PDB file of C-alpha atoms in Angstrom:
ATOM      1  CA  MET A   1      31.634   0.591  -2.860  1.00  0.00           C
ATOM      2  CA  LYS A   2      29.725  -0.618   0.213  1.00  0.00           C
ATOM      3  CA  LYS A   3      28.659  -4.242   0.725  1.00  0.00           C
ATOM      4  CA  LYS A   4      25.093  -5.223   0.332  1.00  0.00           C
ATOM      5  CA  LEU A   5      23.648  -6.309   3.693  1.00  0.00           C
ATOM      6  CA  VAL A   6      20.134  -7.751   3.318  1.00  0.00           C
ATOM      7  CA  ILE A   7      17.862  -8.192   6.471  1.00  0.00           C
ATOM      8  CA  SER A   8      14.795 -10.117   6.778  1.00  0.00           C
ATOM      9  CA  THR A   9      12.605  -9.389   9.843  1.00  0.00           C
ATOM     10  CA  GLY A  10       9.780 -10.764  11.572  1.00  0.00           C
ATOM     11  CA  ALA A  11       7.114 -10.238  14.472  1.00  0.00           C
ATOM     12  CA  GLY A  12      10.193 -10.495  16.902  1.00  0.00           C
ATOM     13  CA  MET A  13      11.548  -7.104  15.278  1.00  0.00           C
ATOM     14  CA  SER A  14       8.703  -5.027  16.579  1.00  0.00           C
ATOM     15  CA  ALA A  15       7.673  -6.813  19.694  1.00  0.00           C
ATOM     16  CA  GLU A  16      10.000  -4.891  21.958  1.00  0.00           C
ATOM     17  CA  SER A  17       7.673  -1.774  20.508  1.00  0.00           C
ATOM     18  CA  GLY A  18       4.608  -3.374  21.932  1.00  0.00           C
ATOM     19  CA  ILE A  19       3.267  -4.706  18.617  1.00  0.00           C
ATOM     20  CA  ALA A  20       1.458  -7.861  19.283  1.00  0.00           C
ATOM     21  CA  THR A  21       2.712 -10.850  17.821  1.00  0.00           C
ATOM     22  CA  PHE A  22       0.499 -13.417  16.038  1.00  0.00           C
ATOM     23  CA  ARG A  23       1.753 -17.052  16.930  1.00  0.00           C
ATOM     24  CA  ASP A  24       3.373 -16.601  20.361  1.00  0.00           C
ATOM     25  CA  SER A  25       1.504 -17.737  23.153  1.00  0.00           C
ATOM     26  CA  GLY A  26      -1.244 -15.127  24.177  1.00  0.00           C
ATOM     27  CA  GLY A  27      -0.465 -13.469  20.479  1.00  0.00           C
ATOM     28  CA  LEU A  28      -3.203 -12.504  18.104  1.00  0.00           C
ATOM     29  CA  TRP A  29      -4.095 -15.717  16.763  1.00  0.00           C
ATOM     30  CA  ASP A  30      -5.134 -16.796  20.432  1.00  0.00           C
ATOM     31  CA  LYS A  31      -7.672 -13.861  20.555  1.00  0.00           C
ATOM     32  CA  TYR A  32      -8.774 -14.076  16.978  1.00  0.00           C
ATOM     33  CA  PRO A  33      -9.799 -16.888  14.546  1.00  0.00           C
ATOM     34  CA  VAL A  34      -7.071 -16.399  11.996  1.00  0.00           C
ATOM     35  CA  MET A  35      -8.972 -17.159   8.901  1.00  0.00           C
ATOM     36  CA  GLU A  36     -11.994 -14.891   9.937  1.00  0.00           C
ATOM     37  CA  VAL A  37      -9.531 -11.813   9.999  1.00  0.00           C
ATOM     38  CA  ALA A  38      -6.754 -12.505   7.586  1.00  0.00           C
ATOM     39  CA  SER A  39      -8.192 -14.798   4.953  1.00  0.00           C
ATOM     40  CA  ALA A  40      -9.332 -13.870   1.451  1.00  0.00           C
ATOM     41  CA  ASP A  41     -12.576 -16.235   2.314  1.00  0.00           C
ATOM     42  CA  GLY A  42     -12.776 -14.563   5.637  1.00  0.00           C
ATOM     43  CA  PHE A  43     -12.868 -11.010   4.174  1.00  0.00           C
ATOM     44  CA  ALA A  44     -15.479 -12.251   1.641  1.00  0.00           C
ATOM     45  CA  ARG A  45     -17.698 -13.624   4.481  1.00  0.00           C
ATOM     46  CA  ASN A  46     -17.225 -10.648   7.010  1.00  0.00           C
ATOM     47  CA  PRO A  47     -15.616  -7.487   5.682  1.00  0.00           C
ATOM     48  CA  LYS A  48     -16.785  -5.414   8.613  1.00  0.00           C
ATOM     49  CA  LEU A  49     -14.977  -7.824  11.025  1.00  0.00           C
ATOM     50  CA  VAL A  50     -11.711  -7.504   8.998  1.00  0.00           C
ATOM     51  CA  HIS A  51     -11.961  -3.534   8.663  1.00  0.00           C
ATOM     52  CA  GLU A  52     -12.366  -3.445  12.373  1.00  0.00           C
ATOM     53  CA  PHE A  53      -9.411  -5.831  13.243  1.00  0.00           C
ATOM     54  CA  TYR A  54      -7.002  -3.773  11.020  1.00  0.00           C
ATOM     55  CA  ASN A  55      -8.550  -0.416  12.598  1.00  0.00           C
ATOM     56  CA  GLN A  56      -7.794  -1.649  15.966  1.00  0.00           C
ATOM     57  CA  ARG A  57      -4.116  -2.689  14.850  1.00  0.00           C
ATOM     58  CA  ARG A  58      -3.614   0.715  13.291  1.00  0.00           C
ATOM     59  CA  ARG A  59      -4.918   2.468  16.725  1.00  0.00           C
ATOM     60  CA  GLU A  60      -2.063   0.339  18.474  1.00  0.00           C
ATOM     61  CA  LEU A  61       0.645   1.428  15.703  1.00  0.00           C
ATOM     62  CA  VAL A  62       0.346   4.849  16.032  1.00  0.00           C
ATOM     63  CA  ASN A  63       1.012   4.801  19.717  1.00  0.00           C
ATOM     64  CA  ALA A  64       4.046   2.545  19.347  1.00  0.00           C
ATOM     65  CA  LYS A  65       7.770   3.590  18.761  1.00  0.00           C
ATOM     66  CA  PRO A  66      10.766   2.159  16.887  1.00  0.00           C
ATOM     67  CA  ASN A  67      12.736   0.330  19.466  1.00  0.00           C
ATOM     68  CA  ALA A  68      16.498   0.171  19.748  1.00  0.00           C
ATOM     69  CA  GLY A  69      16.740  -2.945  17.115  1.00  0.00           C
ATOM     70  CA  HIS A  70      14.832  -0.524  14.368  1.00  0.00           C
ATOM     71  CA  ILE A  71      17.268   2.305  14.864  1.00  0.00           C
ATOM     72  CA  GLY A  72      20.020  -0.042  15.133  1.00  0.00           C
ATOM     73  CA  LEU A  73      19.333  -1.229  11.693  1.00  0.00           C
ATOM     74  CA  VAL A  74      19.533   2.249  10.411  1.00  0.00           C
ATOM     75  CA  ASP A  75      22.810   2.953  11.955  1.00  0.00           C
ATOM     76  CA  LEU A  76      24.246  -0.005   9.656  1.00  0.00           C
ATOM     77  CA  GLU A  77      23.852   2.052   6.823  1.00  0.00           C
ATOM     78  CA  GLN A  78      26.944   4.077   7.354  1.00  0.00           C
ATOM     79  CA  TRP A  79      28.962   1.154   6.691  1.00  0.00           C
ATOM     80  CA  TYR A  80      26.649  -1.087   4.298  1.00  0.00           C
ATOM     81  CA  ASP A  81      24.284  -0.714   1.278  1.00  0.00           C
ATOM     82  CA  THR A  82      21.258  -1.915   3.615  1.00  0.00           C
ATOM     83  CA  TYR A  83      17.829  -3.362   2.132  1.00  0.00           C
ATOM     84  CA  ILE A  84      15.292  -4.724   4.534  1.00  0.00           C
ATOM     85  CA  ILE A  85      12.581  -7.208   3.766  1.00  0.00           C
ATOM     86  CA  THR A  86       9.890  -7.419   6.457  1.00  0.00           C
ATOM     87  CA  GLN A  87       6.751  -9.795   7.216  1.00  0.00           C
ATOM     88  CA  ASN A  88       5.613  -6.743   9.491  1.00  0.00           C
ATOM     89  CA  VAL A  89       2.908  -4.766   8.175  1.00  0.00           C
ATOM     90  CA  ASP A  90       3.785  -1.979  10.418  1.00  0.00           C
ATOM     91  CA  ASN A  91       5.874   1.018   9.830  1.00  0.00           C
ATOM     92  CA  LEU A  92       8.171   0.907  12.370  1.00  0.00           C
ATOM     93  CA  HIS A  93      11.329   0.405   9.970  1.00  0.00           C
ATOM     94  CA  GLU A  94      10.370   3.539   8.014  1.00  0.00           C
ATOM     95  CA  ARG A  95       9.578   5.617  11.114  1.00  0.00           C
ATOM     96  CA  ALA A  96      13.414   4.790  12.393  1.00  0.00           C
ATOM     97  CA  GLY A  97      14.648   6.115   9.325  1.00  0.00           C
ATOM     98  CA  SER A  98      15.475   3.004   7.215  1.00  0.00           C
ATOM     99  CA  LYS A  99      15.546   3.949   3.709  1.00  0.00           C
ATOM    100  CA  ASN A 100      15.105   0.522   1.598  1.00  0.00           C
ATOM    101  CA  VAL A 101      12.202  -1.392   3.072  1.00  0.00           C
ATOM    102  CA  LEU A 102      10.175  -4.062   1.063  1.00  0.00           C
ATOM    103  CA  HIS A 103       7.122  -5.212   2.838  1.00  0.00           C
ATOM    104  CA  LEU A 104       6.228  -8.866   1.973  1.00  0.00           C
ATOM    105  CA  HIS A 105       2.827  -9.026   3.524  1.00  0.00           C
ATOM    106  CA  GLY A 106       1.618  -5.467   2.992  1.00  0.00           C
ATOM    107  CA  GLU A 107       1.265  -2.298   5.015  1.00  0.00           C
ATOM    108  CA  LEU A 108      -1.060  -1.597   7.801  1.00  0.00           C
ATOM    109  CA  MET A 109      -1.365   2.220   7.094  1.00  0.00           C
ATOM    110  CA  LYS A 110      -2.345   1.663   3.736  1.00  0.00           C
ATOM    111  CA  VAL A 111      -5.485   0.664   1.968  1.00  0.00           C
ATOM    112  CA  ARG A 112      -6.161  -0.408  -1.607  1.00  0.00           C
ATOM    113  CA  ALA A 113      -8.968  -0.237  -4.312  1.00  0.00           C
ATOM    114  CA  ILE A 114     -10.815  -3.650  -4.308  1.00  0.00           C
ATOM    115  CA  ASP A 115     -11.386  -3.091  -8.185  1.00  0.00           C
ATOM    116  CA  ASP A 116      -7.971  -1.965  -8.905  1.00  0.00           C
ATOM    117  CA  GLU A 117      -5.191  -3.212  -6.639  1.00  0.00           C
ATOM    118  CA  THR A 118      -2.688  -0.611  -8.198  1.00  0.00           C
ATOM    119  CA  LYS A 119      -4.772   2.264  -6.405  1.00  0.00           C
ATOM    120  CA  VAL A 120      -2.992   2.256  -2.969  1.00  0.00           C
ATOM    121  CA  TYR A 121      -3.920   5.029  -0.442  1.00  0.00           C
ATOM    122  CA  GLU A 122      -2.026   6.082   2.515  1.00  0.00           C
ATOM    123  CA  LEU A 123      -4.231   6.570   5.818  1.00  0.00           C
ATOM    124  CA  LYS A 124      -3.362   9.673   7.966  1.00  0.00           C
ATOM    125  CA  PRO A 125      -3.165   9.101  11.802  1.00  0.00           C
ATOM    126  CA  ASP A 126      -6.104  11.350  12.336  1.00  0.00           C
ATOM    127  CA  ALA A 127      -8.277   9.282   9.852  1.00  0.00           C
ATOM    128  CA  LEU A 128      -7.415   5.721  10.390  1.00  0.00           C
ATOM    129  CA  ALA A 129     -10.635   3.933  10.388  1.00  0.00           C
ATOM    130  CA  THR A 130     -12.323   2.291   7.504  1.00  0.00           C
ATOM    131  CA  THR A 131     -15.215   0.239   6.948  1.00  0.00           C
ATOM    132  CA  PRO A 132     -16.905  -1.802   3.852  1.00  0.00           C
ATOM    133  CA  ASP A 133     -18.361   1.154   2.845  1.00  0.00           C
ATOM    134  CA  THR A 134     -15.404   3.456   2.782  1.00  0.00           C
ATOM    135  CA  VAL A 135     -14.542   5.033  -0.804  1.00  0.00           C
ATOM    136  CA  ILE A 136     -11.623   6.795  -1.796  1.00  0.00           C
ATOM    137  CA  ASP A 137     -11.331   8.393  -5.356  1.00  0.00           C
ATOM    138  CA  GLY A 138     -14.677   6.677  -6.340  1.00  0.00           C
ATOM    139  CA  HIS A 139     -13.246   3.228  -5.009  1.00  0.00           C
ATOM    140  CA  ARG A 140     -14.170   0.862  -1.993  1.00  0.00           C
ATOM    141  CA  VAL A 141     -11.163  -0.201  -0.474  1.00  0.00           C
ATOM    142  CA  ARG A 142      -9.827  -3.103   1.696  1.00  0.00           C
ATOM    143  CA  PRO A 143      -6.764  -3.325   3.749  1.00  0.00           C
ATOM    144  CA  HIS A 144      -3.310  -3.351   1.865  1.00  0.00           C
ATOM    145  CA  ILE A 145      -2.584  -6.764   3.408  1.00  0.00           C
ATOM    146  CA  VAL A 146      -1.574  -9.893   1.818  1.00  0.00           C
ATOM    147  CA  PHE A 147      -4.452 -12.304   2.871  1.00  0.00           C
ATOM    148  CA  PHE A 148      -3.854 -16.088   3.536  1.00  0.00           C
ATOM    149  CA  GLN A 149      -4.904 -17.666   0.322  1.00  0.00           C
ATOM    150  CA  GLU A 150      -3.513 -14.640  -1.685  1.00  0.00           C
ATOM    151  CA  ALA A 151      -0.163 -14.396  -3.524  1.00  0.00           C
ATOM    152  CA  VAL A 152       2.888 -12.526  -1.908  1.00  0.00           C
ATOM    153  CA  PRO A 153       3.511  -9.854  -5.060  1.00  0.00           C
ATOM    154  CA  ASN A 154       6.718  -8.878  -3.513  1.00  0.00           C
ATOM    155  CA  ILE A 155       8.352 -12.394  -3.232  1.00  0.00           C
ATOM    156  CA  GLU A 156      10.380 -12.173  -6.335  1.00  0.00           C
ATOM    157  CA  PRO A 157      12.084  -8.789  -5.647  1.00  0.00           C
ATOM    158  CA  ALA A 158      12.840 -10.245  -2.125  1.00  0.00           C
ATOM    159  CA  ILE A 159      14.349 -13.311  -3.747  1.00  0.00           C
ATOM    160  CA  GLU A 160      16.509 -10.900  -5.897  1.00  0.00           C
ATOM    161  CA  LEU A 161      17.828  -9.034  -2.903  1.00  0.00           C
ATOM    162  CA  ALA A 162      18.534 -12.318  -0.881  1.00  0.00           C
ATOM    163  CA  GLN A 163      20.323 -13.515  -3.914  1.00  0.00           C
ATOM    164  CA  GLU A 164      22.456 -10.156  -4.561  1.00  0.00           C
ATOM    165  CA  ALA A 165      23.332 -10.161  -0.457  1.00  0.00           C
ATOM    166  CA  ASP A 166      26.873  -9.680   0.704  1.00  0.00           C
ATOM    167  CA  VAL A 167      25.627 -10.339   4.218  1.00  0.00           C
ATOM    168  CA  PHE A 168      22.266 -11.780   5.089  1.00  0.00           C
ATOM    169  CA  VAL A 169      20.491 -11.296   8.415  1.00  0.00           C
ATOM    170  CA  VAL A 170      17.341 -12.857   9.913  1.00  0.00           C
ATOM    171  CA  ILE A 171      15.631 -11.280  12.664  1.00  0.00           C
ATOM    172  CA  GLY A 172      12.741 -11.973  14.841  1.00  0.00           C
ATOM    173  CA  THR A 173      11.262 -14.994  13.009  1.00  0.00           C
ATOM    174  CA  SER A 174      10.369 -18.489  13.362  1.00  0.00           C
ATOM    175  CA  LEU A 175      11.167 -19.395   9.920  1.00  0.00           C
ATOM    176  CA  ASN A 176       7.746 -21.081   9.872  1.00  0.00           C
ATOM    177  CA  VAL A 177       5.666 -18.464   7.564  1.00  0.00           C
ATOM    178  CA  TYR A 178       6.562 -19.438   3.619  1.00  0.00           C
ATOM    179  CA  PRO A 179       7.546 -18.150   1.228  1.00  0.00           C
ATOM    180  CA  ALA A 180       9.452 -15.648   3.510  1.00  0.00           C
ATOM    181  CA  ALA A 181      11.429 -18.713   5.372  1.00  0.00           C
ATOM    182  CA  SER A 182      12.437 -19.659   1.913  1.00  0.00           C
ATOM    183  CA  LEU A 183      14.617 -16.550   1.323  1.00  0.00           C
ATOM    184  CA  LEU A 184      17.496 -18.264   3.146  1.00  0.00           C
ATOM    185  CA  HIS A 185      17.948 -20.723   0.803  1.00  0.00           C
ATOM    186  CA  PHE A 186      18.365 -18.143  -2.293  1.00  0.00           C
ATOM    187  CA  VAL A 187      21.306 -16.733  -0.313  1.00  0.00           C
ATOM    188  CA  ARG A 188      24.803 -17.288  -2.193  1.00  0.00           C
ATOM    189  CA  LYS A 189      27.219 -20.274  -0.774  1.00  0.00           C
ATOM    190  CA  GLY A 190      29.840 -18.559   1.337  1.00  0.00           C
ATOM    191  CA  VAL A 191      27.893 -15.505   2.221  1.00  0.00           C
ATOM    192  CA  PRO A 192      27.903 -14.812   6.064  1.00  0.00           C
ATOM    193  CA  VAL A 193      24.646 -15.584   7.645  1.00  0.00           C
ATOM    194  CA  TYR A 194      23.068 -14.321  11.073  1.00  0.00           C
ATOM    195  CA  TYR A 195      20.247 -15.310  12.833  1.00  0.00           C
ATOM    196  CA  ILE A 196      18.867 -13.016  15.704  1.00  0.00           C
ATOM    197  CA  ASP A 197      15.920 -14.637  17.857  1.00  0.00           C
ATOM    198  CA  PRO A 198      15.416 -15.556  21.727  1.00  0.00           C
ATOM    199  CA  ASN A 199      13.990 -18.769  20.666  1.00  0.00           C
ATOM    200  CA  PRO A 200      15.613 -19.688  17.389  1.00  0.00           C
ATOM    201  CA  ALA A 201      14.357 -22.311  14.883  1.00  0.00           C
ATOM    202  CA  ALA A 202      16.800 -24.942  13.459  1.00  0.00           C
ATOM    203  CA  VAL A 203      18.838 -23.609  10.664  1.00  0.00           C
ATOM    204  CA  PRO A 204      21.710 -24.698   8.200  1.00  0.00           C
ATOM    205  CA  GLN A 205      25.219 -25.369   9.147  1.00  0.00           C
ATOM    206  CA  GLY A 206      27.177 -22.285   9.004  1.00  0.00           C
ATOM    207  CA  VAL A 207      24.687 -19.823  10.132  1.00  0.00           C
ATOM    208  CA  THR A 208      25.681 -17.626  13.179  1.00  0.00           C
ATOM    209  CA  VAL A 209      22.804 -17.780  15.463  1.00  0.00           C
ATOM    210  CA  LEU A 210      22.559 -14.958  18.276  1.00  0.00           C
ATOM    211  CA  LYS A 211      20.223 -16.179  20.885  1.00  0.00           C
ATOM    212  CA  MET A 212      18.689 -12.526  21.764  1.00  0.00           C
ATOM    213  CA  LYS A 213      15.707 -10.392  21.191  1.00  0.00           C
ATOM    214  CA  ALA A 214      16.048  -7.784  18.515  1.00  0.00           C
ATOM    215  CA  SER A 215      17.607  -4.949  20.164  1.00  0.00           C
ATOM    216  CA  GLU A 216      20.227  -6.767  21.913  1.00  0.00           C
ATOM    217  CA  GLY A 217      20.808  -8.800  18.704  1.00  0.00           C
ATOM    218  CA  VAL A 218      21.245  -5.867  16.436  1.00  0.00           C
ATOM    219  CA  ALA A 219      23.691  -4.206  19.039  1.00  0.00           C
ATOM    220  CA  LYS A 220      25.484  -7.280  18.913  1.00  0.00           C
ATOM    221  CA  LEU A 221      25.568  -7.513  14.962  1.00  0.00           C
ATOM    222  CA  ALA A 222      26.730  -3.981  14.729  1.00  0.00           C
ATOM    223  CA  GLU A 223      30.003  -5.039  16.682  1.00  0.00           C
ATOM    224  CA  LEU A 224      30.328  -8.077  14.183  1.00  0.00           C
ATOM    225  CA  LEU A 225      29.866  -6.329  11.064  1.00  0.00           C
ATOM    226  CA  LYS A 226      31.591  -3.077  11.962  1.00  0.00           C
ATOM    227  CA  PRO A 227      34.339  -2.784   9.246  1.00  0.00           C
ATOM    228  CA  LYS A 228      37.891  -3.156  10.763  1.00  0.00           C
ATOM    229  CA  SER A 229      39.695   0.113  10.594  1.00  0.00           C
TER     230      SER A 229
END
């Protein structure tokens, strides 16, 4: 039976694909007031602005491609039962071929009904734009994104995966965004933990830190995790 490899990814995972990060200097938060475009209050105040913000991000995403880091994680599936927990709202893990991806903060290429959050619709690449007046199956819709001030519905299954991990990896995150950053603390004692980031945050003793960008770090990770023949 394959060991369970659980990988938690953040914005640095997709940065090499040209996806703008939020928190880095020159990132999206420098260009947009965060609470206006990514909070429940902001959406209530100005839904048109929020729709336009995510329309722009979708246009950027369809022109982006998975990078070597995304593809390298798929390759690990030959040796491990691999699960990815991502803070990213892009679909680059799926497009690279990863089979088990759990999105903590929603999915950019999807919208959901405002009056029934269980009704989720996938947008087509040739019909990406939405407005406050967009209606699908009789429902007005909003971005399928977890806004600030909203609960993170997938945090419980993410915690369960972290608890079940035989190997746990963190890639491309500042470890400042909660509750995602807390997953590290649910990993069982003695389980190997790796952290890949060019500017790593402070981590508990025993974590193997690879001070690299995602693509380089994943290649190194594969060397470390490849089963000994």
